[in-house]
Amino acid sequence: MGTATAWAEIDGVAPGLFIASAPSFTPITDSFNRANGAIGTTDTGQTWVAQSGTWTIVSNQAASSGNQCTCVVDAAVADCTMQVTLVNVSGSGETGVCWRSTDDSNNFLVNKAGTTYRKQAGSFTAVASGAASADGDVVKVTLSGSSHTLLKN
């Protein structure tokens, strides 16, 4: 664990997750289509781990409470492609996607404003910027070695 790619959202809600990789890799998917309550496991059986904050399912969406909450699922591979559809972007919380997460203090993330950060030992360093997100935007992150490619829509 720890070298795997992770998906997360910070103070927001997302309706779906898809992680794919090499041909021998079984894709991870989560529609969040389940009863309100604990976030639980993905549709393909991987357990969500709340690195910070409290995470639940609310109206078939992942939801967090608190500030800068992070929840991850271990893909068990270092190189892969993640795809997430963002919702509740216009809310007051901070919606985004993170990857290469070893813990809540060490990861990469892109927030709804379009800024990509490296979070190391709890300190944020901006490494790239792009357009702000809107409800329904699809964020795709492709990881290959030290290369991180982000596409939106």
mmCIF file of N, CA and C in Angstrom, residues 7-148:
data_model
loop_
_atom_site.group_PDB
_atom_site.id
_atom_site.type_symbol
_atom_site.label_atom_id
_atom_site.label_comp_id
_atom_site.label_asym_id
_atom_site.label_seq_id
_atom_site.Cartn_x
_atom_site.Cartn_y
_atom_site.Cartn_z
ATOM 1 N N TRP A 7 -7.878 8.030 -5.259
ATOM 2 C CA TRP A 7 -8.849 9.051 -5.636
ATOM 3 C C TRP A 7 -9.349 9.670 -4.364
ATOM 4 N N ALA A 8 -9.638 10.915 -4.413
ATOM 5 C CA ALA A 8 -10.224 11.556 -3.242
ATOM 6 C C ALA A 8 -10.987 12.778 -3.663
ATOM 7 N N GLU A 9 -11.708 13.268 -2.754
ATOM 8 C CA GLU A 9 -12.398 14.523 -2.950
ATOM 9 C C GLU A 9 -12.316 15.280 -1.654
ATOM 10 N N ILE A 10 -12.181 16.576 -1.743
ATOM 11 C CA ILE A 10 -12.008 17.390 -0.556
ATOM 12 C C ILE A 10 -13.264 18.216 -0.353
ATOM 13 N N ASP A 11 -13.966 17.966 0.741
ATOM 14 C CA ASP A 11 -15.177 18.713 1.080
ATOM 15 C C ASP A 11 -16.173 18.767 -0.060
ATOM 16 N N GLY A 12 -16.433 17.701 -0.722
ATOM 17 C CA GLY A 12 -17.377 17.743 -1.820
ATOM 18 C C GLY A 12 -18.077 16.433 -2.035
ATOM 19 N N VAL A 13 -18.621 16.280 -3.219
ATOM 20 C CA VAL A 13 -19.406 15.105 -3.542
ATOM 21 C C VAL A 13 -19.069 14.668 -4.958
ATOM 22 N N ALA A 14 -18.989 13.377 -5.191
ATOM 23 C CA ALA A 14 -18.731 12.882 -6.538
ATOM 24 C C ALA A 14 -19.590 11.667 -6.819
ATOM 25 N N PRO A 15 -20.170 11.574 -8.000
ATOM 26 C CA PRO A 15 -21.059 10.469 -8.292
ATOM 27 C C PRO A 15 -20.397 9.230 -8.858
ATOM 28 N N GLY A 16 -19.132 9.273 -9.237
ATOM 29 C CA GLY A 16 -18.551 8.080 -9.816
ATOM 30 C C GLY A 16 -17.049 8.111 -9.876
ATOM 31 N N LEU A 17 -16.474 6.941 -9.981
ATOM 32 C CA LEU A 17 -15.033 6.772 -10.030
ATOM 33 C C LEU A 17 -14.729 5.656 -11.002
ATOM 34 N N PHE A 18 -13.669 5.833 -11.792
ATOM 35 C CA PHE A 18 -13.199 4.764 -12.648
ATOM 36 C C PHE A 18 -11.686 4.833 -12.664
ATOM 37 N N ILE A 19 -11.013 3.732 -12.339
ATOM 38 C CA ILE A 19 -9.559 3.647 -12.403
ATOM 39 C C ILE A 19 -9.214 2.456 -13.295
ATOM 40 N N ALA A 20 -8.388 2.714 -14.295
ATOM 41 C CA ALA A 20 -7.969 1.638 -15.202
ATOM 42 C C ALA A 20 -6.462 1.697 -15.363
ATOM 43 N N SER A 21 -5.865 0.580 -15.740
ATOM 44 C CA SER A 21 -4.420 0.545 -15.913
ATOM 45 C C SER A 21 -4.050 -0.501 -16.949
ATOM 46 N N ALA A 22 -2.914 -1.142 -16.739
ATOM 47 C CA ALA A 22 -2.391 -2.136 -17.671
ATOM 48 C C ALA A 22 -3.391 -3.261 -17.903
ATOM 49 N N PRO A 23 -3.240 -4.023 -19.013
ATOM 50 C CA PRO A 23 -4.190 -5.087 -19.337
ATOM 51 C C PRO A 23 -4.411 -6.110 -18.226
ATOM 52 N N SER A 24 -3.406 -6.341 -17.370
ATOM 53 C CA SER A 24 -3.570 -7.332 -16.303
ATOM 54 C C SER A 24 -4.279 -6.745 -15.078
ATOM 55 N N PHE A 25 -4.553 -5.456 -15.115
ATOM 56 C CA PHE A 25 -5.187 -4.761 -14.002
ATOM 57 C C PHE A 25 -6.700 -4.831 -14.139
ATOM 58 N N THR A 26 -7.370 -5.185 -13.061
ATOM 59 C CA THR A 26 -8.828 -5.172 -13.053
ATOM 60 C C THR A 26 -9.284 -3.771 -12.674
ATOM 61 N N PRO A 27 -10.047 -3.100 -13.547
ATOM 62 C CA PRO A 27 -10.482 -1.731 -13.247
ATOM 63 C C PRO A 27 -11.272 -1.652 -11.939
ATOM 64 N N ILE A 28 -11.119 -0.517 -11.267
ATOM 65 C CA ILE A 28 -11.893 -0.220 -10.066
ATOM 66 C C ILE A 28 -12.978 0.773 -10.459
ATOM 67 N N THR A 29 -14.196 0.489 -10.078
ATOM 68 C CA THR A 29 -15.288 1.412 -10.359
ATOM 69 C C THR A 29 -16.136 1.602 -9.110
ATOM 70 N N ASP A 30 -16.750 2.769 -9.031
ATOM 71 C CA ASP A 30 -17.706 3.019 -7.966
ATOM 72 C C ASP A 30 -18.744 4.008 -8.465
ATOM 73 N N SER A 31 -19.976 3.588 -8.483
ATOM 74 C CA SER A 31 -21.089 4.446 -8.889
ATOM 75 C C SER A 31 -21.675 5.179 -7.692
ATOM 76 N N PHE A 32 -21.319 4.756 -6.490
ATOM 77 C CA PHE A 32 -21.865 5.267 -5.226
ATOM 78 C C PHE A 32 -23.375 5.045 -5.145
ATOM 79 N N ASN A 33 -23.880 4.141 -5.938
ATOM 80 C CA ASN A 33 -25.310 3.846 -5.985
ATOM 81 C C ASN A 33 -25.650 2.835 -4.896
ATOM 82 N N ARG A 34 -25.785 3.355 -3.679
ATOM 83 C CA ARG A 34 -26.130 2.509 -2.539
ATOM 84 C C ARG A 34 -26.823 3.377 -1.481
ATOM 85 N N ALA A 35 -27.333 2.711 -0.472
ATOM 86 C CA ALA A 35 -28.095 3.399 0.576
ATOM 87 C C ALA A 35 -27.236 4.436 1.299
ATOM 88 N N ASN A 36 -27.870 5.470 1.782
ATOM 89 C CA ASN A 36 -27.186 6.469 2.594
ATOM 90 C C ASN A 36 -26.537 5.785 3.795
ATOM 91 N N GLY A 37 -25.334 6.228 4.140
ATOM 92 C CA GLY A 37 -24.621 5.655 5.282
ATOM 93 C C GLY A 37 -23.131 5.674 5.030
ATOM 94 N N ALA A 38 -22.441 4.736 5.634
ATOM 95 C CA ALA A 38 -20.982 4.652 5.512
ATOM 96 C C ALA A 38 -20.566 4.548 4.048
ATOM 97 N N ILE A 39 -19.402 5.106 3.718
ATOM 98 C CA ILE A 39 -18.941 5.083 2.329
ATOM 99 C C ILE A 39 -18.644 3.663 1.860
ATOM 100 N N GLY A 40 -18.134 2.802 2.739
ATOM 101 C CA GLY A 40 -17.996 1.381 2.446
ATOM 102 C C GLY A 40 -16.985 1.016 1.393
ATOM 103 N N THR A 41 -17.434 0.244 0.401
ATOM 104 C CA THR A 41 -16.540 -0.287 -0.625
ATOM 105 C C THR A 41 -17.010 0.115 -2.016
ATOM 106 N N THR A 42 -16.070 0.048 -2.953
ATOM 107 C CA THR A 42 -16.376 0.338 -4.350
ATOM 108 C C THR A 42 -17.262 -0.764 -4.917
ATOM 109 N N ASP A 43 -17.807 -0.532 -6.094
ATOM 110 C CA ASP A 43 -18.619 -1.559 -6.762
ATOM 111 C C ASP A 43 -17.808 -2.820 -7.029
ATOM 112 N N THR A 44 -16.479 -2.667 -7.136
ATOM 113 C CA THR A 44 -15.610 -3.803 -7.441
ATOM 114 C C THR A 44 -14.928 -4.369 -6.198
ATOM 115 N N GLY A 45 -15.347 -3.912 -4.993
ATOM 116 C CA GLY A 45 -14.931 -4.542 -3.748
ATOM 117 C C GLY A 45 -13.789 -3.927 -2.971
ATOM 118 N N GLN A 46 -13.176 -2.837 -3.444
ATOM 119 C CA GLN A 46 -12.082 -2.213 -2.713
ATOM 120 C C GLN A 46 -12.669 -1.303 -1.621
ATOM 121 N N THR A 47 -12.017 -1.261 -0.488
ATOM 122 C CA THR A 47 -12.496 -0.485 0.649
ATOM 123 C C THR A 47 -12.025 0.962 0.565
ATOM 124 N N TRP A 48 -12.961 1.885 0.751
ATOM 125 C CA TRP A 48 -12.615 3.301 0.877
ATOM 126 C C TRP A 48 -12.004 3.523 2.252
ATOM 127 N N VAL A 49 -10.947 4.344 2.328
ATOM 128 C CA VAL A 49 -10.294 4.665 3.587
ATOM 129 C C VAL A 49 -10.318 6.185 3.758
ATOM 130 N N ALA A 50 -10.952 6.645 4.823
ATOM 131 C CA ALA A 50 -10.979 8.074 5.132
ATOM 132 C C ALA A 50 -9.656 8.447 5.778
ATOM 133 N N GLN A 51 -8.821 9.194 5.059
ATOM 134 C CA GLN A 51 -7.558 9.655 5.642
ATOM 135 C C GLN A 51 -7.792 10.847 6.556
ATOM 136 N N SER A 52 -8.863 11.600 6.280
ATOM 137 C CA SER A 52 -9.250 12.704 7.160
ATOM 138 C C SER A 52 -10.720 13.000 6.936
ATOM 139 N N GLY A 53 -11.374 13.478 7.975
ATOM 140 C CA GLY A 53 -12.792 13.810 7.876
ATOM 141 C C GLY A 53 -13.681 12.588 7.978
ATOM 142 N N THR A 54 -14.962 12.827 7.870
ATOM 143 C CA THR A 54 -15.966 11.765 7.894
ATOM 144 C C THR A 54 -16.588 11.669 6.516
ATOM 145 N N TRP A 55 -16.663 10.452 5.977
ATOM 146 C CA TRP A 55 -17.180 10.216 4.632
ATOM 147 C C TRP A 55 -18.393 9.310 4.680
ATOM 148 N N THR A 56 -19.414 9.658 3.915
ATOM 149 C CA THR A 56 -20.647 8.880 3.845
ATOM 150 C C THR A 56 -21.170 8.878 2.420
ATOM 151 N N ILE A 57 -22.193 8.081 2.215
ATOM 152 C CA ILE A 57 -22.964 8.126 0.974
ATOM 153 C C ILE A 57 -24.224 8.918 1.277
ATOM 154 N N VAL A 58 -24.512 9.932 0.462
ATOM 155 C CA VAL A 58 -25.722 10.745 0.584
ATOM 156 C C VAL A 58 -26.330 10.867 -0.810
ATOM 157 N N SER A 59 -27.526 10.332 -0.978
ATOM 158 C CA SER A 59 -28.230 10.415 -2.269
ATOM 159 C C SER A 59 -27.366 9.923 -3.426
ATOM 160 N N ASN A 60 -26.745 8.757 -3.236
ATOM 161 C CA ASN A 60 -25.927 8.104 -4.259
ATOM 162 C C ASN A 60 -24.703 8.921 -4.678
ATOM 163 N N GLN A 61 -24.137 9.651 -3.734
ATOM 164 C CA GLN A 61 -22.916 10.409 -3.968
ATOM 165 C C GLN A 61 -22.035 10.300 -2.730
ATOM 166 N N ALA A 62 -20.705 10.343 -2.943
ATOM 167 C CA ALA A 62 -19.776 10.381 -1.817
ATOM 168 C C ALA A 62 -19.821 11.784 -1.239
ATOM 169 N N ALA A 63 -19.901 11.886 0.077
ATOM 170 C CA ALA A 63 -19.985 13.195 0.722
ATOM 171 C C ALA A 63 -19.075 13.232 1.932
ATOM 172 N N SER A 64 -18.461 14.378 2.155
ATOM 173 C CA SER A 64 -17.589 14.544 3.309
ATOM 174 C C SER A 64 -18.120 15.660 4.193
ATOM 175 N N SER A 65 -17.705 15.619 5.448
ATOM 176 C CA SER A 65 -18.011 16.715 6.362
ATOM 177 C C SER A 65 -16.705 17.158 6.970
ATOM 178 N N GLY A 66 -16.558 18.425 7.152
ATOM 179 C CA GLY A 66 -15.308 18.952 7.671
ATOM 180 C C GLY A 66 -14.585 19.730 6.597
ATOM 181 N N ASN A 67 -13.356 20.106 6.882
ATOM 182 C CA ASN A 67 -12.567 20.913 5.971
ATOM 183 C C ASN A 67 -11.399 20.093 5.444
ATOM 184 N N GLN A 68 -11.196 20.117 4.145
ATOM 185 C CA GLN A 68 -10.117 19.396 3.479
ATOM 186 C C GLN A 68 -10.091 17.924 3.861
ATOM 187 N N CYS A 69 -11.203 17.264 3.680
ATOM 188 C CA CYS A 69 -11.324 15.834 3.965
ATOM 189 C C CYS A 69 -10.802 15.033 2.789
ATOM 190 N N THR A 70 -10.147 13.929 3.079
ATOM 191 C CA THR A 70 -9.598 13.083 2.023
ATOM 192 C C THR A 70 -10.012 11.640 2.253
ATOM 193 N N CYS A 71 -10.497 11.007 1.187
ATOM 194 C CA CYS A 71 -10.876 9.605 1.232
ATOM 195 C C CYS A 71 -10.254 8.928 0.014
ATOM 196 N N VAL A 72 -9.631 7.772 0.208
ATOM 197 C CA VAL A 72 -8.905 7.126 -0.883
ATOM 198 C C VAL A 72 -9.310 5.664 -1.029
ATOM 199 N N VAL A 73 -9.045 5.154 -2.207
ATOM 200 C CA VAL A 73 -9.139 3.723 -2.460
ATOM 201 C C VAL A 73 -7.812 3.326 -3.087
ATOM 202 N N ASP A 74 -7.232 2.237 -2.634
ATOM 203 C CA ASP A 74 -5.926 1.794 -3.106
ATOM 204 C C ASP A 74 -6.090 0.988 -4.386
ATOM 205 N N ALA A 75 -5.516 1.496 -5.471
ATOM 206 C CA ALA A 75 -5.584 0.802 -6.756
ATOM 207 C C ALA A 75 -4.550 -0.310 -6.850
ATOM 208 N N ALA A 76 -3.606 -0.352 -5.926
ATOM 209 C CA ALA A 76 -2.561 -1.380 -5.875
ATOM 210 C C ALA A 76 -1.638 -1.363 -7.088
ATOM 211 N N VAL A 77 -1.627 -0.256 -7.812
ATOM 212 C CA VAL A 77 -0.696 -0.052 -8.925
ATOM 213 C C VAL A 77 -0.222 1.397 -8.867
ATOM 214 N N ALA A 78 0.980 1.651 -9.375
ATOM 215 C CA ALA A 78 1.503 3.017 -9.374
ATOM 216 C C ALA A 78 1.061 3.788 -10.609
ATOM 217 N N ASP A 79 0.958 3.110 -11.748
ATOM 218 C CA ASP A 79 0.622 3.772 -13.007
ATOM 219 C C ASP A 79 -0.771 3.356 -13.452
ATOM 220 N N CYS A 80 -1.607 4.335 -13.714
ATOM 221 C CA CYS A 80 -2.974 4.046 -14.135
ATOM 222 C C CYS A 80 -3.637 5.325 -14.615
ATOM 223 N N THR A 81 -4.892 5.213 -14.999
ATOM 224 C CA THR A 81 -5.713 6.363 -15.370
ATOM 225 C C THR A 81 -6.922 6.389 -14.462
ATOM 226 N N MET A 82 -7.217 7.564 -13.900
ATOM 227 C CA MET A 82 -8.395 7.759 -13.058
ATOM 228 C C MET A 82 -9.331 8.720 -13.766
ATOM 229 N N GLN A 83 -10.615 8.512 -13.590
ATOM 230 C CA GLN A 83 -11.594 9.423 -14.157
ATOM 231 C C GLN A 83 -12.696 9.662 -13.133
ATOM 232 N N VAL A 84 -12.991 10.928 -12.855
ATOM 233 C CA VAL A 84 -13.967 11.300 -11.839
ATOM 234 C C VAL A 84 -14.885 12.375 -12.399
ATOM 235 N N THR A 85 -16.181 12.248 -12.162
ATOM 236 C CA THR A 85 -17.136 13.297 -12.511
ATOM 237 C C THR A 85 -17.400 14.131 -11.263
ATOM 238 N N LEU A 86 -17.202 15.441 -11.374
ATOM 239 C CA LEU A 86 -17.359 16.335 -10.224
ATOM 240 C C LEU A 86 -18.786 16.866 -10.135
ATOM 241 N N VAL A 87 -19.285 16.953 -8.916
ATOM 242 C CA VAL A 87 -20.572 17.590 -8.642
ATOM 243 C C VAL A 87 -20.406 18.470 -7.412
ATOM 244 N N ASN A 88 -21.370 19.306 -7.154
ATOM 245 C CA ASN A 88 -21.355 20.209 -6.007
ATOM 246 C C ASN A 88 -20.162 21.146 -6.048
ATOM 247 N N VAL A 89 -19.688 21.434 -7.260
ATOM 248 C CA VAL A 89 -18.527 22.307 -7.423
ATOM 249 C C VAL A 89 -18.851 23.729 -6.985
ATOM 250 N N SER A 90 -20.085 24.145 -7.180
ATOM 251 C CA SER A 90 -20.457 25.520 -6.829
ATOM 252 C C SER A 90 -20.711 25.686 -5.332
ATOM 253 N N GLY A 91 -20.682 24.603 -4.574
ATOM 254 C CA GLY A 91 -20.896 24.688 -3.126
ATOM 255 C C GLY A 91 -19.734 25.369 -2.431
ATOM 256 N N SER A 92 -19.876 25.567 -1.141
ATOM 257 C CA SER A 92 -18.841 26.279 -0.385
ATOM 258 C C SER A 92 -17.627 25.408 -0.081
ATOM 259 N N GLY A 93 -17.762 24.093 -0.208
ATOM 260 C CA GLY A 93 -16.650 23.194 0.072
ATOM 261 C C GLY A 93 -15.640 23.178 -1.047
ATOM 262 N N GLU A 94 -14.580 22.437 -0.856
ATOM 263 C CA GLU A 94 -13.502 22.344 -1.838
ATOM 264 C C GLU A 94 -13.532 20.971 -2.488
ATOM 265 N N THR A 95 -14.063 20.899 -3.695
ATOM 266 C CA THR A 95 -14.157 19.646 -4.431
ATOM 267 C C THR A 95 -12.906 19.456 -5.272
ATOM 268 N N GLY A 96 -12.392 18.212 -5.331
ATOM 269 C CA GLY A 96 -11.215 17.965 -6.144
ATOM 270 C C GLY A 96 -10.876 16.496 -6.218
ATOM 271 N N VAL A 97 -9.724 16.215 -6.808
ATOM 272 C CA VAL A 97 -9.249 14.850 -7.000
ATOM 273 C C VAL A 97 -7.804 14.790 -6.510
ATOM 274 N N CYS A 98 -7.436 13.709 -5.808
ATOM 275 C CA CYS A 98 -6.033 13.559 -5.419
ATOM 276 C C CYS A 98 -5.520 12.197 -5.862
ATOM 277 N N TRP A 99 -4.200 12.087 -5.941
ATOM 278 C CA TRP A 99 -3.554 10.844 -6.367
ATOM 279 C C TRP A 99 -2.173 10.774 -5.732
ATOM 280 N N ARG A 100 -1.531 9.627 -5.892
ATOM 281 C CA ARG A 100 -0.227 9.358 -5.274
ATOM 282 C C ARG A 100 -0.268 9.708 -3.790
ATOM 283 N N SER A 101 -1.304 9.250 -3.142
ATOM 284 C CA SER A 101 -1.519 9.565 -1.736
ATOM 285 C C SER A 101 -0.914 8.489 -0.851
ATOM 286 N N THR A 102 0.038 8.889 -0.001
ATOM 287 C CA THR A 102 0.584 7.946 0.972
ATOM 288 C C THR A 102 -0.106 8.123 2.317
ATOM 289 N N ASP A 103 -0.573 9.347 2.570
ATOM 290 C CA ASP A 103 -1.373 9.660 3.756
ATOM 291 C C ASP A 103 -1.966 11.048 3.521
ATOM 292 N N ASP A 104 -2.694 11.565 4.496
ATOM 293 C CA ASP A 104 -3.367 12.846 4.309
ATOM 294 C C ASP A 104 -2.398 14.013 4.166
ATOM 295 N N SER A 105 -1.144 13.831 4.530
ATOM 296 C CA SER A 105 -0.160 14.913 4.449
ATOM 297 C C SER A 105 0.709 14.849 3.205
ATOM 298 N N ASN A 106 0.576 13.796 2.401
ATOM 299 C CA ASN A 106 1.453 13.599 1.248
ATOM 300 C C ASN A 106 0.667 13.071 0.062
ATOM 301 N N ASN A 107 0.424 13.950 -0.935
ATOM 302 C CA ASN A 107 -0.296 13.561 -2.144
ATOM 303 C C ASN A 107 -0.211 14.672 -3.170
ATOM 304 N N PHE A 108 -0.792 14.430 -4.307
ATOM 305 C CA PHE A 108 -1.014 15.459 -5.316
ATOM 306 C C PHE A 108 -2.514 15.664 -5.396
ATOM 307 N N LEU A 109 -2.940 16.889 -5.715
ATOM 308 C CA LEU A 109 -4.375 17.130 -5.865
ATOM 309 C C LEU A 109 -4.622 18.296 -6.792
ATOM 310 N N VAL A 110 -5.792 18.252 -7.432
ATOM 311 C CA VAL A 110 -6.272 19.387 -8.214
ATOM 312 C C VAL A 110 -7.589 19.823 -7.582
ATOM 313 N N ASN A 111 -7.724 21.123 -7.320
ATOM 314 C CA ASN A 111 -8.937 21.610 -6.675
ATOM 315 C C ASN A 111 -9.915 22.174 -7.703
ATOM 316 N N LYS A 112 -11.075 22.611 -7.249
ATOM 317 C CA LYS A 112 -12.110 23.082 -8.167
ATOM 318 C C LYS A 112 -11.721 24.374 -8.871
ATOM 319 N N ALA A 113 -10.758 25.112 -8.325
ATOM 320 C CA ALA A 113 -10.279 26.331 -8.982
ATOM 321 C C ALA A 113 -9.335 26.016 -10.137
ATOM 322 N N GLY A 114 -8.917 24.736 -10.267
ATOM 323 C CA GLY A 114 -8.042 24.323 -11.361
ATOM 324 C C GLY A 114 -6.569 24.324 -11.011
ATOM 325 N N THR A 115 -6.234 24.566 -9.757
ATOM 326 C CA THR A 115 -4.832 24.562 -9.338
ATOM 327 C C THR A 115 -4.428 23.166 -8.893
ATOM 328 N N THR A 116 -3.291 22.698 -9.390
ATOM 329 C CA THR A 116 -2.742 21.406 -8.994
ATOM 330 C C THR A 116 -1.654 21.656 -7.961
ATOM 331 N N TYR A 117 -1.736 20.900 -6.866
ATOM 332 C CA TYR A 117 -0.790 21.050 -5.761
ATOM 333 C C TYR A 117 -0.073 19.739 -5.491
ATOM 334 N N ARG A 118 1.142 19.884 -4.992
ATOM 335 C CA ARG A 118 1.838 18.774 -4.351
ATOM 336 C C ARG A 118 1.764 19.074 -2.860
ATOM 337 N N LYS A 119 1.216 18.147 -2.114
ATOM 338 C CA LYS A 119 1.131 18.299 -0.664
ATOM 339 C C LYS A 119 2.184 17.371 -0.068
ATOM 340 N N GLN A 120 3.174 17.961 0.594
ATOM 341 C CA GLN A 120 4.276 17.183 1.155
ATOM 342 C C GLN A 120 4.481 17.614 2.601
ATOM 343 N N ALA A 121 4.424 16.640 3.504
ATOM 344 C CA ALA A 121 4.527 16.895 4.943
ATOM 345 C C ALA A 121 3.512 17.949 5.375
ATOM 346 N N GLY A 122 2.335 17.945 4.718
ATOM 347 C CA GLY A 122 1.251 18.846 5.080
ATOM 348 C C GLY A 122 1.316 20.220 4.452
ATOM 349 N N SER A 123 2.388 20.545 3.736
ATOM 350 C CA SER A 123 2.530 21.850 3.087
ATOM 351 C C SER A 123 2.182 21.756 1.608
ATOM 352 N N PHE A 124 1.407 22.731 1.126
ATOM 353 C CA PHE A 124 0.961 22.756 -0.261
ATOM 354 C C PHE A 124 1.900 23.600 -1.112
ATOM 355 N N THR A 125 2.280 23.059 -2.295
ATOM 356 C CA THR A 125 3.045 23.794 -3.289
ATOM 357 C C THR A 125 2.299 23.695 -4.608
ATOM 358 N N ALA A 126 1.920 24.846 -5.182
ATOM 359 C CA ALA A 126 1.247 24.844 -6.477
ATOM 360 C C ALA A 126 2.239 24.422 -7.549
ATOM 361 N N VAL A 127 1.835 23.451 -8.400
ATOM 362 C CA VAL A 127 2.722 22.962 -9.455
ATOM 363 C C VAL A 127 2.161 23.217 -10.847
ATOM 364 N N ALA A 128 0.874 23.554 -10.958
ATOM 365 C CA ALA A 128 0.259 23.839 -12.259
ATOM 366 C C ALA A 128 -1.085 24.516 -12.019
ATOM 367 N N SER A 129 -1.593 25.171 -13.050
ATOM 368 C CA SER A 129 -2.920 25.760 -12.938
ATOM 369 C C SER A 129 -3.660 25.607 -14.255
ATOM 370 N N GLY A 130 -4.981 25.586 -14.153
ATOM 371 C CA GLY A 130 -5.834 25.443 -15.324
ATOM 372 C C GLY A 130 -7.160 26.127 -15.050
ATOM 373 N N ALA A 131 -8.127 25.836 -15.884
ATOM 374 C CA ALA A 131 -9.445 26.452 -15.747
ATOM 375 C C ALA A 131 -10.192 25.881 -14.550
ATOM 376 N N ALA A 132 -11.042 26.701 -13.960
ATOM 377 C CA ALA A 132 -11.875 26.263 -12.839
ATOM 378 C C ALA A 132 -12.865 25.204 -13.309
ATOM 379 N N SER A 133 -13.296 24.356 -12.391
ATOM 380 C CA SER A 133 -14.244 23.284 -12.694
ATOM 381 C C SER A 133 -15.677 23.750 -12.499
ATOM 382 N N ALA A 134 -16.588 23.018 -13.125
ATOM 383 C CA ALA A 134 -18.020 23.246 -12.971
ATOM 384 C C ALA A 134 -18.692 21.902 -12.730
ATOM 385 N N ASP A 135 -19.915 21.940 -12.206
ATOM 386 C CA ASP A 135 -20.662 20.701 -11.994
ATOM 387 C C ASP A 135 -20.713 19.900 -13.292
ATOM 388 N N GLY A 136 -20.453 18.602 -13.179
ATOM 389 C CA GLY A 136 -20.503 17.713 -14.334
ATOM 390 C C GLY A 136 -19.189 17.571 -15.076
ATOM 391 N N ASP A 137 -18.194 18.368 -14.731
ATOM 392 C CA ASP A 137 -16.891 18.224 -15.391
ATOM 393 C C ASP A 137 -16.304 16.855 -15.077
ATOM 394 N N VAL A 138 -15.628 16.286 -16.063
ATOM 395 C CA VAL A 138 -14.943 15.014 -15.896
ATOM 396 C C VAL A 138 -13.448 15.301 -15.841
ATOM 397 N N VAL A 139 -12.822 14.864 -14.759
ATOM 398 C CA VAL A 139 -11.379 15.028 -14.584
ATOM 399 C C VAL A 139 -10.733 13.671 -14.803
ATOM 400 N N LYS A 140 -9.744 13.644 -15.690
ATOM 401 C CA LYS A 140 -9.024 12.403 -15.998
ATOM 402 C C LYS A 140 -7.554 12.624 -15.668
ATOM 403 N N VAL A 141 -6.999 11.744 -14.836
ATOM 404 C CA VAL A 141 -5.604 11.825 -14.420
ATOM 405 C C VAL A 141 -4.908 10.555 -14.893
ATOM 406 N N THR A 142 -3.867 10.707 -15.709
ATOM 407 C CA THR A 142 -3.087 9.570 -16.173
ATOM 408 C C THR A 142 -1.709 9.647 -15.535
ATOM 409 N N LEU A 143 -1.316 8.556 -14.879
ATOM 410 C CA LEU A 143 -0.047 8.482 -14.168
ATOM 411 C C LEU A 143 0.860 7.459 -14.834
ATOM 412 N N SER A 144 2.080 7.881 -15.131
ATOM 413 C CA SER A 144 3.072 6.997 -15.718
ATOM 414 C C SER A 144 4.435 7.421 -15.180
ATOM 415 N N GLY A 145 4.959 6.644 -14.251
ATOM 416 C CA GLY A 145 6.216 7.024 -13.613
ATOM 417 C C GLY A 145 6.061 8.358 -12.908
ATOM 418 N N SER A 146 6.956 9.306 -13.208
ATOM 419 C CA SER A 146 6.874 10.621 -12.580
ATOM 420 C C SER A 146 6.001 11.593 -13.373
ATOM 421 N N SER A 147 5.414 11.125 -14.477
ATOM 422 C CA SER A 147 4.557 11.965 -15.311
ATOM 423 C C SER A 147 3.105 11.896 -14.843
ATOM 424 N N HIS A 148 2.494 13.074 -14.677
ATOM 425 C CA HIS A 148 1.088 13.179 -14.289
ATOM 426 C C HIS A 148 0.405 14.023 -15.349
#
